[in-house]
Coordinates of C-alpha atoms and ligand atoms in Angstrom, one line a residue:
Chain W
M423 CA -8.6 -14.5 13.7
K424 CA -11.5 -16.9 14.0
I425 CA -12.1 -19.5 11.3
S426 CA -15.3 -21.5 10.8
T427 CA -16.8 -23.6 8.1
Y428 CA -20.2 -24.7 7.0
V429 CA -21.7 -26.5 4.0
K430 CA -24.6 -24.9 2.1
S431 CA -26.0 -26.0 -1.3
G432 CA -23.1 -28.4 -1.6
I433 CA -20.5 -25.7 -1.3
L434 CA -17.9 -25.5 1.5
H435 CA -17.9 -22.1 3.0
I436 CA -14.8 -21.0 4.9
V437 CA -15.4 -17.9 7.0
L438 CA -12.5 -15.8 8.2
D439 CA -13.2 -13.3 11.0
G440 CA -10.7 -10.7 12.3
E441 CA -7.3 -9.3 11.3
M442 CA -5.0 -11.2 9.0
D443 CA -1.4 -10.5 9.5
E444 CA 1.8 -12.4 10.2
Y445 CA 0.8 -12.8 13.9
S446 CA -2.5 -14.4 13.2
A447 CA -1.5 -16.3 10.0
S448 CA 0.2 -19.3 11.5
S449 CA -2.7 -20.4 13.7
A450 CA -5.2 -19.4 10.9
R451 CA -3.3 -21.7 8.5
R452 CA -3.4 -24.6 10.9
E453 CA -7.0 -24.2 11.8
T454 CA -8.2 -23.7 8.2
D455 CA -6.3 -26.7 7.0
R456 CA -7.7 -28.8 9.9
L457 CA -11.3 -27.8 9.0
I458 CA -10.7 -28.4 5.3
D459 CA -9.5 -31.9 6.1
L460 CA -12.7 -32.5 8.1
S461 CA -14.9 -31.4 5.3
P462 CA -16.8 -34.0 3.2
P463 CA -15.6 -34.2 -0.5
L464 CA -17.2 -31.3 -2.4
E465 CA -16.7 -29.6 -5.7
K466 CA -16.6 -26.0 -4.6
A467 CA -15.3 -23.8 -1.8
Y468 CA -16.1 -20.2 -1.0
I469 CA -13.7 -18.3 1.2
D470 CA -15.8 -15.6 2.9
L471 CA -13.8 -12.4 3.6
E472 CA -16.7 -10.2 4.8
K473 CA -15.5 -10.1 8.4
V474 CA -11.8 -9.6 7.6
T475 CA -11.2 -6.2 9.1
F476 CA -7.5 -6.0 8.1
M477 CA -5.3 -7.8 5.6
D478 CA -1.7 -7.3 4.4
S479 CA 0.4 -9.3 2.0
T480 CA 0.5 -12.1 4.5
G481 CA -3.2 -12.6 3.6
I482 CA -2.3 -13.0 -0.1
G483 CA 0.2 -15.8 0.9
F484 CA -2.4 -17.4 3.2
L485 CA -5.1 -17.5 0.4
I486 CA -2.6 -18.9 -2.2
G487 CA -1.7 -21.6 0.3
R488 CA -5.3 -22.6 1.0
Y489 CA -6.2 -22.4 -2.7
K490 CA -3.4 -24.9 -3.5
K491 CA -4.7 -27.3 -0.8
L492 CA -8.3 -27.0 -1.9
Q493 CA -7.3 -27.5 -5.6
R494 CA -5.4 -30.6 -4.7
L495 CA -8.6 -32.0 -3.1
G496 CA -10.3 -31.3 -6.4
M497 CA -12.3 -28.2 -5.4
E498 CA -12.9 -25.0 -7.3
V499 CA -12.2 -22.0 -5.1
Y500 CA -13.8 -18.6 -5.0
L501 CA -13.5 -15.5 -2.8
K502 CA -16.6 -13.9 -1.4
N503 CA -17.4 -10.4 -0.1
P504 CA -14.0 -8.8 0.5
N505 CA -14.4 -5.4 2.1
P506 CA -12.7 -2.4 0.3
T507 CA -9.5 -2.7 2.4
A508 CA -8.9 -6.4 1.6
D509 CA -10.1 -5.8 -2.0
K510 CA -7.4 -3.3 -2.7
V511 CA -4.6 -5.5 -1.4
L512 CA -6.0 -8.5 -3.2
S513 CA -6.4 -6.7 -6.6
L514 CA -2.9 -5.4 -6.4
G515 CA -1.6 -8.9 -5.6
G516 CA -3.4 -10.2 -8.8
I517 CA -5.1 -12.8 -6.7
Y518 CA -8.5 -12.7 -8.6
T519 CA -6.9 -14.2 -11.7
L520 CA -6.1 -17.3 -9.6
I521 CA -9.2 -17.2 -7.3
P522 CA -12.1 -15.4 -8.8
K523 CA -14.7 -13.4 -6.8
V524 CA -18.2 -14.7 -6.7
Chain J
M79 CA 7.4 19.8 11.1
K80 CA 4.1 20.0 13.1
N81 CA 4.3 16.9 15.2
Y82 CA 6.4 13.8 15.8
M83 CA 6.4 10.4 17.4
N84 CA 9.2 7.9 18.0
L85 CA 8.5 4.3 18.9
E86 CA 11.0 1.6 19.7
L87 CA 9.7 -1.9 19.9
L88 CA 10.7 -5.5 20.0
A89 CA 10.7 -7.3 16.7
I90 CA 8.0 -9.9 17.4
S91 CA 4.8 -10.5 15.5
E92 CA 2.6 -9.7 18.6
N93 CA 3.6 -6.1 18.1
E94 CA 2.3 -5.8 14.5
S95 CA -1.2 -4.8 15.3
F96 CA 0.0 -2.3 17.9
A97 CA 2.5 -0.7 15.6
R98 CA 0.1 -0.1 12.7
S99 CA -2.7 1.1 15.1
A100 CA -0.3 3.6 16.8
V101 CA 0.7 5.1 13.4
A102 CA -2.9 5.3 12.3
A103 CA -3.9 7.0 15.6
F104 CA -1.0 9.5 15.2
A105 CA -2.1 10.3 11.7
L106 CA -5.7 11.3 12.8
T107 CA -4.7 14.9 13.4
L108 CA -4.2 15.2 9.5
N109 CA -7.9 14.3 9.0
P110 CA -7.3 11.3 6.7
S111 CA -10.2 9.6 4.9
L112 CA -11.0 6.0 5.9
S113 CA -9.3 4.7 2.8
E114 CA -6.1 6.8 3.5
L115 CA -6.1 5.5 7.0
S116 CA -6.4 2.0 5.8
D117 CA -3.5 2.5 3.3
I118 CA -1.3 3.8 6.2
K119 CA -2.1 0.8 8.3
T120 CA -1.4 -1.7 5.6
A121 CA 1.9 0.0 4.5
V122 CA 3.2 0.1 8.1
S123 CA 2.2 -3.5 8.7
E124 CA 4.2 -4.5 5.6
A125 CA 7.3 -2.7 6.7
V126 CA 7.1 -3.9 10.3
T127 CA 6.4 -7.5 9.3
N128 CA 9.4 -7.5 7.1
C129 CA 11.6 -6.5 10.0
I130 CA 10.2 -9.4 12.0
V131 CA 10.3 -12.1 9.4
H132 CA 13.4 -11.2 7.4
A133 CA 15.8 -8.9 9.3
Y134 CA 16.4 -10.9 12.4
K135 CA 17.3 -14.6 12.1
S136 CA 17.1 -15.6 15.8
N137 CA 13.7 -15.0 17.3
K138 CA 13.0 -13.4 20.6
N139 CA 16.4 -11.8 21.1
P140 CA 15.7 -8.7 23.2
E141 CA 18.2 -6.8 21.0
N142 CA 16.0 -7.3 18.0
K143 CA 14.4 -3.9 17.7
I144 CA 12.3 -1.9 15.3
L145 CA 12.4 1.9 15.3
L146 CA 9.3 3.5 14.1
S147 CA 9.4 7.2 13.7
C148 CA 6.6 9.4 12.3
Q149 CA 6.2 13.1 11.6
T150 CA 3.4 15.3 10.3
H151 CA 4.2 18.1 8.0
E152 CA 2.2 20.7 6.1
V153 CA 3.6 21.4 2.6
D154 CA 1.7 24.1 0.5
G155 CA -1.4 23.5 2.6
V156 CA -1.3 19.7 2.1
G157 CA -0.8 17.5 5.2
E158 CA 1.8 14.9 5.0
L159 CA 2.6 11.9 7.2
H160 CA 6.3 10.9 7.1
I161 CA 6.9 7.3 8.3
Q162 CA 10.3 5.7 8.8
V163 CA 10.7 2.0 9.8
S164 CA 14.2 0.8 10.7
D165 CA 15.8 -2.4 11.8
Y166 CA 19.4 -3.4 12.6
G167 CA 19.2 -6.8 11.1
C168 CA 20.7 -8.6 8.1
G169 CA 20.1 -6.0 5.5
I170 CA 19.2 -6.5 1.8
E171 CA 21.9 -7.4 -0.7
N172 CA 20.0 -6.3 -3.8
V173 CA 17.3 -3.8 -3.0
S174 CA 15.9 -3.3 -6.6
E175 CA 15.6 -7.1 -7.0
A176 CA 13.8 -7.4 -3.6
M177 CA 11.4 -4.7 -4.6
Q178 CA 10.2 -6.6 -7.7
P179 CA 6.6 -7.9 -7.4
F180 CA 6.4 -11.5 -6.4
F181 CA 10.1 -11.6 -5.3
T182 CA 10.6 -13.4 -2.0
T183 CA 13.5 -15.2 -0.3
L184 CA 11.1 -17.2 1.9
S185 CA 8.8 -20.1 0.8
P186 CA 6.7 -18.9 -2.2
S187 CA 4.0 -21.4 -1.3
E188 CA 3.0 -19.3 1.7
R189 CA 4.4 -15.9 0.8
A190 CA 3.4 -13.6 -2.0
G191 CA 6.5 -11.4 -2.3
M192 CA 4.1 -8.4 -2.5
G193 CA 5.1 -6.4 0.6
F194 CA 7.3 -3.8 -1.1
T195 CA 4.8 -3.5 -4.0
I196 CA 2.0 -2.8 -1.6
M197 CA 4.1 -0.2 0.4
Q198 CA 4.9 1.6 -2.9
A199 CA 1.3 1.6 -4.1
F200 CA -0.2 2.7 -0.8
S201 CA 2.2 5.6 -0.2
S202 CA 2.8 8.8 -2.1
E203 CA 6.6 8.5 -1.9
F204 CA 8.6 5.4 -1.0
L205 CA 12.3 4.7 -0.5
V206 CA 14.3 1.8 0.8
E207 CA 17.8 2.1 2.2
S208 CA 19.7 -1.0 3.2
E209 CA 23.2 -2.2 4.0
K210 CA 24.1 -5.8 4.3
G211 CA 24.8 -6.8 7.9
K212 CA 23.7 -3.3 9.2
G213 CA 20.0 -3.1 8.6
T214 CA 17.2 -1.6 6.6
T215 CA 15.2 1.6 6.6
V216 CA 12.0 2.1 4.8
K217 CA 10.8 5.7 4.3
M218 CA 7.3 6.5 3.2
I219 CA 5.4 9.7 2.8
K220 CA 1.6 9.7 2.6
R221 CA -0.1 12.9 1.4
I222 CA -3.5 13.5 2.9
S223 CA -5.9 14.9 0.4
E224 CA -8.2 17.8 1.3
G225 CA -11.0 15.4 0.5
G226 CA -10.2 13.5 3.6
K227 CA -12.4 15.8 5.6
S228 CA -15.5 14.8 3.7
E229 CA -15.6 11.0 4.0
E230 CA -14.7 8.8 1.1
N231 CA -13.5 11.0 -1.7
A232 CA -10.5 8.8 -2.3
Ligands
LIG503 N1 13.8 -5.5 6.7 C1 14.3 -6.4 5.9 N2 15.5 -7.0 6.2 C2 16.0 -8.0 5.4 N3 15.5 -8.4 4.2 C3 14.3 -7.8 3.8 C4 13.6 -6.8 4.7 N4 12.5 -6.4 4.0 C5 12.4 -7.1 2.9 N5 13.5 -8.0 2.8 C6 13.8 -8.9 1.6 O1 13.0 -8.4 0.5 C7 12.2 -9.5 0.0 C8 10.9 -8.9 -0.5 O2 10.1 -8.3 0.5 P1 8.5 -8.2 0.3 O3 7.9 -7.7 1.6 O4 8.2 -7.5 -0.9 O5 8.1 -9.7 0.2 P2 8.0 -10.9 1.3 O6 8.1 -10.3 2.6 O7 9.0 -11.9 0.9 O8 6.6 -11.5 1.1 P3 5.2 -10.8 1.6 O9 5.5 -9.4 2.0 O10 4.3 -10.8 0.4 O11 4.7 -11.7 2.7 C9 12.0 -10.4 1.2 O12 11.7 -11.8 0.8 C10 13.4 -10.3 1.9 O13 14.3 -11.1 1.2
LIG504 MG1 7.0 -8.7 3.3

């Protein structure tokens, strides 16, 4: 899984690209947290899921972990563009009550 | 039974992608829709991941194996994929508690406790058999609707 970030209109965009499972999660956690720490202080973050081709419950755990970190840094967090596969897992996990979709 | 496949693999996370892709490829003869195929992949991934992260305490022991066995059936004209995922690890003391949504014995800050809930929701029939110290078997049946042949009816 590839992780990248960019800032647009004052919003931190975190882009996930690839398959999110237990195998990819540990390095994805490390890399995402590193990029979040490098980010300038902002009020909002979007986690862009458009390029996530597979996600299981490990992905729910991953998103909850990143949400908590971003919240501690004072950021509002939103999920962007989940494909139908990820959307089904995320809806079932009740994640959108915690991290709304934009 | 129309067809079967048995796969024995080492319980390491490198094998997760292979395991779910192998089952999905095996299921193709049933003409599943894209969404049925994606349900199958996700459910298998949950079961296999649980064997890797929960069943075996010491990593990389070559004895830590997962047995994945699949069959296709046709029942009253409806195609069925039968999936069985077994490990010989620590087992689950209280299965009904483990199956509750959000229940996890690992750190809840990085784990949702949603694996069993997802397996149940993404399959047509679902059963867990476990014995403490002996291991765990998850059995799932996925019925493939006729609509699978014309894409995205699900
Ligand atoms: N194969 C197994 N061997 C031993 N214990 C298991 C096994 N599968 C599940 N469990 C137990 O059942 C609990 C619930 O499993 P479930 O998959 O629902 O959640 P999780 O794996 O903890 O979290 P998530 O799947 O959301 O990452 C686990 O925390 C673990 O204690
Ligand atoms: Mg699990």
